[in-house]
């Protein structure tokens, strides 16, 4: 995985399948970097994940909630169609975290802020 | 360095002229030495080449026109040098063939061989008379099945089937002989026999997989028996003991199921379910194993069995309800897996472990 900074936004990309301890480390790293860079937005790119099971979904939700408490908004981008299907069947989702099709859309969502209002709980 | 010398040689030949008296051996020798020297330099074989050339020239002298003796000597020298290089190159090319790469036999190997022989002898001793005679006739004497069938008045197919049963028994008795001990339970021998014969129906009847998992003796002995047959069937046995195993297991399951031509969605569904089951093993039991089997009846499918010898689940009904969780998850592990799969079965005994079996069938492309 890699975490890049663009302006006040952090872009975290997952490149390979992560096991549970790696997911936890990813969460810790990311939340620490939000404080370090005083980020206002976080984009998590999960396009490379071929499986998002209950633990991965829970981790993503935890990251988003922790980021919110630290003053940053999170957008998840790049969920593959078959992964989305499985998540629905499994009965879990990303909850109230906004999502976008890809990185570009995610950035637009964070910077535009127009259609963002209705997505917030 | 060698070039001017070789030019010298050529000049010398030219200036000496074919018409001059070349009978003088010393003069001839000097020319040959120059020619050889120009080609091989200070090679240790240089003098040998010169002498060899002179010997050949002298031997051929009576049949060569006296005036042409000198060019004849020069050509002979050139040819000898060329064949020396050629021989050298061939030797170098083939040098590796001469190396003896076999490791000298060690005393341990001798002891092991003796052990194997005695195990084989005791295994043969445990077979009944007919089986032994058949194996010896076919494997040692090389009599083919048709001849044996004619002698006994049966068909070659029947003989082949009996041979394969005898071999399966011999394998079981052989590993038992190596272990030099009797199996701990009555079920061990039939289970090992079914495994050795790769008889899937018999294995199911005996519930071989459960026995292997609970009996350490058979678990150990079955390894060489299973290693034989594993490749031909679509069966995969994956030990699960730590976080990284979860990722590995779902990758392997996906790969195996990929052979059936499952859609990407089905593969993802399967991998996700495997991931949930493996996580339960790691979290609650510490370790266990995953068995992935390809099915072909009534249509292509994959069956995954996750087994552990952990503490078991106290309240199965509650565990299968959405929203009940004993750790920090969403409480969706098992009910979620049941929703993902076409078939789902769970059995759990407190203090003895949990077994979950899930099946996913390939979707008919026409519907």
Coordinates of C-alpha atoms in Angstrom, one line a residue:
Chain A
X1 CA 0.0 0.0 0.0
X2 CA 1.1 3.6 -0.5
X3 CA -0.1 6.8 1.1
X4 CA 0.4 10.0 -1.0
X5 CA -0.4 13.6 -0.1
X6 CA -2.0 16.0 -2.5
X7 CA -2.7 19.4 -1.0
X8 CA -4.8 18.8 2.0
X9 CA -5.9 15.3 0.8
X10 CA -4.3 12.0 1.5
X11 CA -4.6 9.3 -1.1
X12 CA -4.1 5.8 0.2
X13 CA -3.9 3.0 -2.4
X14 CA -4.0 -0.7 -1.6
X15 CA -1.9 -2.6 -4.1
X16 CA -2.3 -6.2 -3.0
X17 CA -4.5 -8.4 -0.9
X18 CA -3.9 -7.6 2.8
X19 CA -4.3 -9.9 5.7
X20 CA -5.8 -8.9 9.0
X21 CA -2.7 -7.6 10.7
X22 CA -1.7 -5.7 7.6
X23 CA -5.1 -4.1 7.5
X24 CA -4.7 -3.0 11.1
X25 CA -1.3 -1.6 10.4
X26 CA -2.8 0.3 7.4
X27 CA -5.4 1.7 9.6
X28 CA -2.9 2.9 12.2
X29 CA -0.5 4.4 9.6
X30 CA -3.3 6.2 7.9
X31 CA -4.8 7.7 11.0
X32 CA -1.4 8.9 12.2
X33 CA -0.7 10.6 8.8
X34 CA -3.9 12.5 9.0
X35 CA -2.7 14.3 12.0
X36 CA 0.9 14.7 10.7
X37 CA -0.2 16.4 7.4
X38 CA -3.2 18.2 8.9
X39 CA -5.3 16.5 6.1
X40 CA -8.9 17.5 5.5
X41 CA -9.8 14.6 3.2
X42 CA -8.8 11.0 2.7
X43 CA -9.3 8.9 -0.4
X44 CA -8.9 5.1 0.0
X45 CA -8.4 3.4 -3.3
X46 CA -9.4 -0.3 -3.0
X47 CA -9.4 -1.1 -6.8
X48 CA -6.7 -3.8 -6.3
X49 CA -8.7 -5.7 -3.6
X50 CA -10.3 -8.8 -5.0
X51 CA -12.0 -9.6 -1.7
X52 CA -13.5 -7.3 0.9
X53 CA -14.8 -9.5 3.6
X54 CA -16.4 -8.5 6.9
X55 CA -13.1 -7.6 8.6
X56 CA -11.9 -5.5 5.7
X57 CA -15.3 -3.7 5.5
X58 CA -15.2 -3.1 9.2
X59 CA -11.6 -1.8 9.0
X60 CA -12.6 0.7 6.2
X61 CA -15.6 1.9 8.3
X62 CA -13.3 2.2 11.4
X63 CA -10.8 4.3 9.4
X64 CA -13.5 6.6 8.1
X65 CA -15.0 7.1 11.6
X66 CA -11.5 7.7 13.1
X67 CA -10.7 10.1 10.3
X68 CA -14.0 11.9 10.9
X69 CA -13.1 12.3 14.6
X70 CA -9.8 13.8 13.5
X71 CA -11.5 16.3 11.3
X72 CA -11.1 14.6 7.9
X73 CA -13.6 13.3 5.4
X74 CA -13.1 9.9 3.8
X75 CA -14.1 8.7 0.4
X76 CA -13.7 5.1 -0.7
X77 CA -13.1 4.6 -4.4
X78 CA -12.6 1.7 -6.8
X79 CA -14.7 -1.0 -5.4
X80 CA -14.9 -3.7 -8.1
X81 CA -18.3 -4.8 -9.4
X82 CA -18.1 -8.4 -8.2
X83 CA -16.8 -7.2 -4.8
X84 CA -19.7 -4.9 -4.5
X85 CA -22.1 -7.8 -5.3
X86 CA -20.5 -9.9 -2.7
X87 CA -20.6 -7.2 0.0
X88 CA -24.3 -6.7 -0.6
X89 CA -25.0 -10.5 -0.4
X90 CA -22.9 -10.8 2.7
X91 CA -25.0 -8.0 4.2
X92 CA -22.4 -5.5 4.9
X93 CA -21.5 -2.2 3.3
X94 CA -19.5 0.9 3.8
X95 CA -22.2 2.3 6.0
X96 CA -22.4 6.1 5.7
X97 CA -18.9 6.5 4.1
X98 CA -19.2 8.3 0.8
X99 CA -17.9 6.3 -2.2
X100 CA -16.9 7.1 -5.7
X101 CA -16.3 5.2 -8.9
X102 CA -12.6 6.1 -9.2
X103 CA -9.9 8.4 -7.9
X104 CA -10.9 11.3 -10.1
X105 CA -14.5 11.2 -8.9
X106 CA -13.3 10.8 -5.4
X107 CA -11.2 14.0 -5.6
X108 CA -14.2 15.9 -7.2
X109 CA -16.4 14.8 -4.3
X110 CA -13.9 16.0 -1.7
X111 CA -13.2 19.4 -3.4
X112 CA -16.5 20.1 -5.0
X113 CA -18.5 19.6 -1.8
X114 CA -21.8 20.4 -3.7
X115 CA -23.3 16.9 -3.8
X116 CA -21.5 16.1 -0.6
X117 CA -24.2 17.5 1.7
X118 CA -26.8 14.9 0.9
X119 CA -24.4 12.1 1.5
X120 CA -23.6 13.0 5.1
X121 CA -25.7 11.4 7.7
Chain B
X1 CA 53.1 -9.8 -32.3
X2 CA 52.3 -13.0 -34.2
X3 CA 51.4 -11.3 -37.4
X4 CA 54.8 -10.0 -38.6
X5 CA 56.2 -13.4 -37.6
X6 CA 53.7 -15.2 -39.8
X7 CA 54.5 -12.7 -42.6
X8 CA 58.2 -13.6 -42.1
X9 CA 57.3 -17.2 -42.5
X10 CA 55.6 -16.5 -45.7
X11 CA 58.5 -14.4 -47.0
X12 CA 60.9 -17.1 -46.0
X13 CA 58.9 -19.6 -48.0
X14 CA 58.8 -17.3 -51.0
X15 CA 62.5 -16.4 -50.9
X16 CA 63.6 -20.0 -50.2
X17 CA 61.8 -20.8 -53.4
X18 CA 60.6 -24.3 -54.4
X19 CA 63.5 -24.8 -56.7
X20 CA 66.2 -24.5 -54.1
X21 CA 67.6 -27.5 -52.4
X22 CA 65.3 -28.2 -49.5
X23 CA 66.6 -31.6 -48.6
X24 CA 68.5 -30.1 -45.7
X25 CA 66.6 -31.2 -42.7
X26 CA 67.7 -28.3 -40.5
X27 CA 66.5 -25.7 -42.9
X28 CA 63.2 -27.5 -43.1
X29 CA 63.0 -27.7 -39.4
X30 CA 63.6 -23.9 -39.0
X31 CA 60.8 -23.2 -41.5
X32 CA 58.4 -25.5 -39.7
X33 CA 59.3 -24.0 -36.4
X34 CA 58.5 -20.5 -37.7
X35 CA 55.2 -21.6 -39.1
X36 CA 54.2 -23.4 -35.9
X37 CA 55.5 -20.6 -33.7
X38 CA 53.5 -18.0 -35.6
X39 CA 50.3 -20.0 -34.8
X40 CA 50.7 -21.3 -31.3
X41 CA 53.4 -18.9 -29.8
X42 CA 54.9 -20.4 -26.7
X43 CA 52.4 -23.1 -26.3
X44 CA 53.9 -26.1 -24.5
X45 CA 53.0 -28.3 -27.4
X46 CA 54.9 -26.2 -29.9
X47 CA 58.0 -28.4 -30.1
X48 CA 55.8 -31.6 -30.2
X49 CA 54.0 -30.2 -33.2
X50 CA 57.3 -29.4 -35.0
X51 CA 58.6 -32.9 -34.5
X52 CA 55.4 -34.5 -35.5
X53 CA 55.4 -32.4 -38.7
X54 CA 58.9 -33.4 -39.5
X55 CA 58.2 -37.1 -38.9
X56 CA 55.2 -37.0 -41.3
X57 CA 57.1 -35.0 -43.9
X58 CA 60.0 -37.5 -43.8
X59 CA 57.6 -40.4 -44.0
X60 CA 56.0 -38.8 -47.1
X61 CA 59.3 -37.5 -48.6
X62 CA 59.7 -40.4 -51.2
X63 CA 56.3 -39.8 -52.8
X64 CA 56.5 -36.0 -52.8
X65 CA 58.2 -34.0 -55.6
X66 CA 61.5 -32.8 -54.0
X67 CA 60.9 -29.2 -55.0
X68 CA 57.5 -29.3 -53.2
X69 CA 58.7 -30.7 -49.9
X70 CA 58.8 -27.3 -48.3
X71 CA 55.2 -26.2 -49.1
X72 CA 54.2 -29.7 -48.1
X73 CA 55.8 -29.3 -44.7
X74 CA 54.1 -25.9 -44.2
X75 CA 50.7 -27.3 -45.0
X76 CA 51.2 -30.3 -42.8
X77 CA 52.2 -28.0 -39.9
X78 CA 49.1 -25.8 -40.4
X79 CA 46.9 -28.9 -40.4
X80 CA 48.4 -30.3 -37.3
X81 CA 48.0 -27.0 -35.5
X82 CA 44.4 -26.7 -36.6
X83 CA 43.6 -30.2 -35.4
X84 CA 45.2 -29.6 -32.1
X85 CA 42.9 -26.6 -31.5
X86 CA 39.9 -28.6 -32.7
X87 CA 40.7 -31.4 -30.2
X88 CA 41.2 -28.9 -27.4
X89 CA 37.9 -27.3 -28.1
X90 CA 36.1 -30.7 -28.2
X91 CA 37.7 -31.8 -24.9
X92 CA 36.7 -28.5 -23.3
X93 CA 33.1 -28.8 -24.6
X94 CA 32.7 -32.4 -23.3
X95 CA 34.6 -32.0 -20.1
X96 CA 31.4 -31.7 -18.0
X97 CA 30.4 -35.2 -19.2
X98 CA 33.3 -36.8 -17.4
X99 CA 32.3 -35.4 -14.0
X100 CA 30.7 -38.0 -11.7
X101 CA 28.0 -36.1 -9.9
X102 CA 26.7 -39.0 -7.8
X103 CA 27.2 -38.4 -4.1
X104 CA 29.0 -41.3 -2.6
X105 CA 26.6 -43.4 -0.6
X106 CA 26.6 -42.5 3.1
X107 CA 26.2 -45.0 6.0
X108 CA 22.8 -43.4 6.9
X109 CA 21.6 -44.2 3.4
X110 CA 22.6 -47.8 3.9
X111 CA 20.7 -48.0 7.2
X112 CA 17.7 -46.4 5.6
X113 CA 17.8 -48.8 2.8
X114 CA 17.9 -51.7 5.2
X115 CA 14.9 -50.2 7.1
X116 CA 13.0 -49.8 3.9
X117 CA 13.8 -53.4 2.9
X118 CA 12.5 -54.8 6.1
X119 CA 9.4 -52.7 5.9
X120 CA 8.8 -53.9 2.4
X121 CA 9.4 -57.5 3.5
X122 CA 6.9 -57.2 6.4
X123 CA 4.4 -55.5 4.1
X124 CA 4.7 -58.3 1.6
X125 CA 4.3 -60.8 4.4
X126 CA 1.0 -59.3 5.5
X127 CA -0.6 -59.6 2.0
X128 CA -2.4 -62.8 1.4
X129 CA -1.0 -65.5 -0.8
X130 CA -2.9 -64.6 -4.0
X131 CA -2.1 -60.9 -3.8
X132 CA 1.6 -61.6 -3.3
X133 CA 1.7 -64.0 -6.1
X134 CA 0.0 -61.6 -8.4
X135 CA 2.3 -58.7 -7.6
X136 CA 5.4 -60.8 -8.0
X137 CA 4.2 -62.2 -11.3
X138 CA 3.4 -58.8 -12.7
X139 CA 5.9 -56.4 -11.1
X140 CA 8.9 -58.6 -10.8
X141 CA 8.6 -61.1 -13.7
X142 CA 7.0 -58.5 -15.9
X143 CA 4.1 -60.8 -17.1
X144 CA 1.4 -58.6 -18.6
X145 CA -2.1 -58.6 -17.4
X146 CA -3.5 -60.3 -20.5
X147 CA -1.2 -63.4 -20.0
X148 CA -2.2 -63.6 -16.3
X149 CA -5.9 -63.3 -17.3
X150 CA -5.6 -66.1 -19.8
X151 CA -4.0 -68.4 -17.2
X152 CA -6.6 -67.7 -14.7
X153 CA -9.6 -67.6 -17.1
X154 CA -10.6 -64.0 -16.3
X155 CA -10.4 -60.7 -18.2
X156 CA -7.3 -58.3 -18.2
X157 CA -9.5 -55.6 -16.6
X158 CA -10.3 -57.8 -13.6
X159 CA -6.6 -58.6 -13.2
X160 CA -5.7 -54.9 -13.4
X161 CA -8.3 -54.0 -10.8
X162 CA -7.0 -56.7 -8.5
X163 CA -3.4 -55.5 -9.1
X164 CA -4.4 -52.0 -8.2
X165 CA -6.1 -53.1 -5.0
X166 CA -3.1 -55.2 -4.1
X167 CA -0.8 -52.2 -4.7
X168 CA -3.0 -50.0 -2.5
X169 CA -2.8 -52.6 0.3
X170 CA 0.9 -53.0 -0.1
X171 CA 1.4 -49.2 0.2
X172 CA -0.6 -49.1 3.4
X173 CA 1.2 -52.1 4.9
X174 CA 4.5 -50.5 3.8
X175 CA 3.9 -47.2 5.6
X176 CA 2.6 -49.2 8.6
X177 CA 5.8 -51.2 8.5
X178 CA 8.0 -48.1 8.4
X179 CA 6.1 -46.8 11.4
X180 CA 6.6 -50.2 13.1
X181 CA 3.5 -50.0 15.2
X182 CA -0.1 -51.1 15.0
X183 CA -2.7 -48.4 14.3
X184 CA -4.4 -47.0 17.4
X185 CA -8.0 -47.7 16.3
X186 CA -9.9 -50.2 14.2
X187 CA -10.9 -47.5 11.8
X188 CA -7.3 -46.5 10.9
X189 CA -6.6 -49.4 8.5
X190 CA -9.7 -49.2 6.4
X191 CA -9.4 -45.4 6.2
X192 CA -5.8 -45.6 5.1
X193 CA -6.7 -48.3 2.6
X194 CA -9.4 -46.1 1.1
X195 CA -7.0 -43.2 0.8
X196 CA -4.3 -45.4 -0.7
X197 CA -6.7 -46.7 -3.3
X198 CA -7.9 -43.2 -4.0
X199 CA -11.5 -44.6 -3.6
X200 CA -13.5 -41.4 -3.0
X201 CA -16.8 -43.3 -2.4
X202 CA -15.3 -45.5 0.3
X203 CA -13.6 -42.4 1.8
X204 CA -16.9 -40.7 2.1
X205 CA -18.6 -43.8 3.6
X206 CA -15.9 -44.0 6.2
X207 CA -15.8 -40.2 6.7
X208 CA -12.1 -40.4 6.1
X209 CA -11.5 -36.7 6.3
X210 CA -12.8 -36.4 9.8
X211 CA -10.9 -39.4 11.0
X212 CA -7.6 -38.1 9.5
X213 CA -8.1 -34.8 11.2
X214 CA -8.8 -36.3 14.6
X215 CA -6.3 -39.2 14.5
X216 CA -2.7 -38.0 14.6
X217 CA -1.3 -41.4 13.6
X218 CA -3.3 -41.6 10.4
X219 CA -2.7 -37.9 9.8
X220 CA 1.0 -38.6 9.7
X221 CA 0.8 -41.8 7.7
X222 CA -1.6 -40.5 5.1
X223 CA 0.8 -37.9 3.9
X224 CA 2.8 -40.1 1.5
X225 CA -0.4 -41.9 0.5
X226 CA -2.2 -38.7 -0.3
X227 CA 0.8 -37.1 -2.0
X228 CA 0.5 -39.8 -4.7
X229 CA -3.1 -39.0 -5.7
X230 CA -3.5 -35.4 -4.9
X231 CA -2.4 -34.1 -8.2
X232 CA -4.9 -36.0 -10.2
X233 CA -8.0 -35.0 -8.3
X234 CA -9.3 -31.5 -7.8
X235 CA -8.6 -31.6 -4.0
X236 CA -6.6 -29.1 -2.0
X237 CA -5.8 -29.3 1.7
X238 CA -4.6 -26.1 3.2
X239 CA -3.5 -25.8 6.8
X240 CA -4.7 -22.6 8.4
X241 CA -2.9 -21.2 11.5
X242 CA -2.2 -17.5 11.1
X243 CA -3.4 -14.3 9.4
X244 CA -1.3 -14.7 6.2
X245 CA -2.8 -18.2 5.7
X246 CA -6.2 -16.6 5.3
X247 CA -5.1 -14.6 2.2
X248 CA -3.2 -17.7 0.9
X249 CA -6.2 -20.0 1.4
X250 CA -8.6 -17.7 -0.4
X251 CA -6.2 -17.3 -3.3
X252 CA -5.7 -21.1 -3.6
X253 CA -9.5 -21.7 -3.4
X254 CA -10.1 -19.1 -6.1
X255 CA -7.4 -20.6 -8.3
X256 CA -8.7 -24.2 -8.0
X257 CA -12.3 -23.0 -8.7
X258 CA -11.0 -21.0 -11.6
X259 CA -10.4 -24.3 -13.4
X260 CA -14.1 -24.8 -13.6
X261 CA -14.7 -21.7 -15.5
X262 CA -16.6 -19.9 -12.7
X263 CA -17.5 -16.3 -13.3
X264 CA -15.5 -13.6 -11.6
X265 CA -18.5 -12.9 -9.3
X266 CA -18.7 -16.5 -8.2
X267 CA -15.0 -16.7 -7.6
X268 CA -15.1 -13.5 -5.5
X269 CA -18.1 -14.9 -3.5
X270 CA -16.2 -18.1 -2.9
X271 CA -13.0 -16.3 -1.9
X272 CA -14.9 -14.1 0.5
X273 CA -16.7 -17.0 2.2
X274 CA -13.3 -18.9 2.5
X275 CA -11.9 -15.8 4.0
X276 CA -14.6 -15.6 6.7
X277 CA -14.3 -19.3 7.6
X278 CA -10.5 -19.1 7.8
X279 CA -10.7 -16.1 10.0
X280 CA -13.0 -17.9 12.4
X281 CA -10.5 -20.7 12.6
X282 CA -7.6 -18.4 13.3
X283 CA -9.5 -16.2 15.8
X284 CA -11.3 -18.9 17.8
X285 CA -9.4 -22.2 17.4
X286 CA -5.9 -21.0 16.6
X287 CA -5.4 -23.6 13.9
X288 CA -7.3 -25.9 11.6
X289 CA -7.5 -26.9 8.0
X290 CA -9.4 -26.2 4.9
X291 CA -10.3 -28.8 2.4
X292 CA -11.3 -27.6 -1.1
X293 CA -12.8 -30.1 -3.5
X294 CA -14.0 -29.7 -7.0
X295 CA -17.4 -31.5 -7.7
X296 CA -18.7 -32.5 -11.0
X297 CA -22.1 -34.0 -10.1
X298 CA -24.8 -32.9 -10.9
X299 CA -22.9 -29.9 -12.3
X300 CA -19.6 -28.2 -11.6
X301 CA -19.2 -26.9 -8.1
X302 CA -16.8 -26.4 -5.3
X303 CA -17.1 -27.7 -1.8
X304 CA -15.1 -26.2 1.0
X305 CA -14.8 -27.8 4.4
X306 CA -13.3 -25.8 7.3
X307 CA -12.3 -27.9 10.3
X308 CA -10.8 -27.0 13.6
X309 CA -10.3 -28.6 17.0
X310 CA -11.0 -25.4 18.9
X311 CA -13.4 -24.8 21.8
X312 CA -16.6 -25.2 19.6
X313 CA -19.6 -22.9 19.5
X314 CA -21.8 -22.9 22.6
X315 CA -25.0 -21.6 21.0
X316 CA -25.1 -22.5 17.3
X317 CA -28.5 -21.0 16.8
X318 CA -27.4 -17.7 18.2
X319 CA -24.2 -17.7 16.1
X320 CA -26.3 -18.1 13.0
X321 CA -28.4 -15.1 13.8
X322 CA -27.5 -11.8 12.2
X323 CA -25.9 -9.3 14.6
X324 CA -24.6 -11.7 17.2
X325 CA -20.9 -11.5 17.6
X326 CA -18.4 -12.7 20.1
X327 CA -15.6 -10.5 18.9
X328 CA -15.4 -7.0 17.5
X329 CA -16.8 -8.0 14.1
X330 CA -20.1 -7.1 12.5
X331 CA -21.6 -10.3 13.8
X332 CA -22.0 -11.4 10.2
X333 CA -19.5 -14.1 9.8
X334 CA -21.6 -17.2 9.6
X335 CA -25.0 -15.9 8.5
X336 CA -23.2 -13.9 5.8
X337 CA -21.4 -17.0 4.6
X338 CA -24.7 -18.9 4.5
X339 CA -26.2 -16.1 2.4
X340 CA -23.3 -16.2 0.0
X341 CA -23.3 -20.0 -0.6
X342 CA -25.7 -22.4 -2.2
X343 CA -25.3 -24.9 0.5
X344 CA -24.2 -24.5 4.1
X345 CA -23.8 -27.0 6.9
X346 CA -22.3 -26.5 10.4
X347 CA -21.6 -28.9 13.2
X348 CA -19.9 -28.0 16.4
X349 CA -19.2 -29.8 19.6
X350 CA -18.1 -28.0 22.7
X351 CA -14.5 -28.7 23.5
X352 CA -14.1 -30.8 20.3
X353 CA -14.2 -28.3 17.5
X354 CA -16.3 -27.0 14.6
X355 CA -16.7 -28.1 11.0
X356 CA -18.3 -25.9 8.4
X357 CA -19.1 -27.2 5.0
X358 CA -20.1 -24.9 2.2
X359 CA -20.8 -25.6 -1.5
X360 CA -21.2 -23.3 -4.4
X361 CA -22.5 -24.6 -7.8
X362 CA -21.6 -23.2 -11.1
X363 CA -24.3 -21.1 -12.6
X364 CA -25.7 -22.5 -15.8
X365 CA -24.8 -20.0 -18.5
X366 CA -28.0 -20.6 -20.4
X367 CA -30.3 -19.4 -17.7

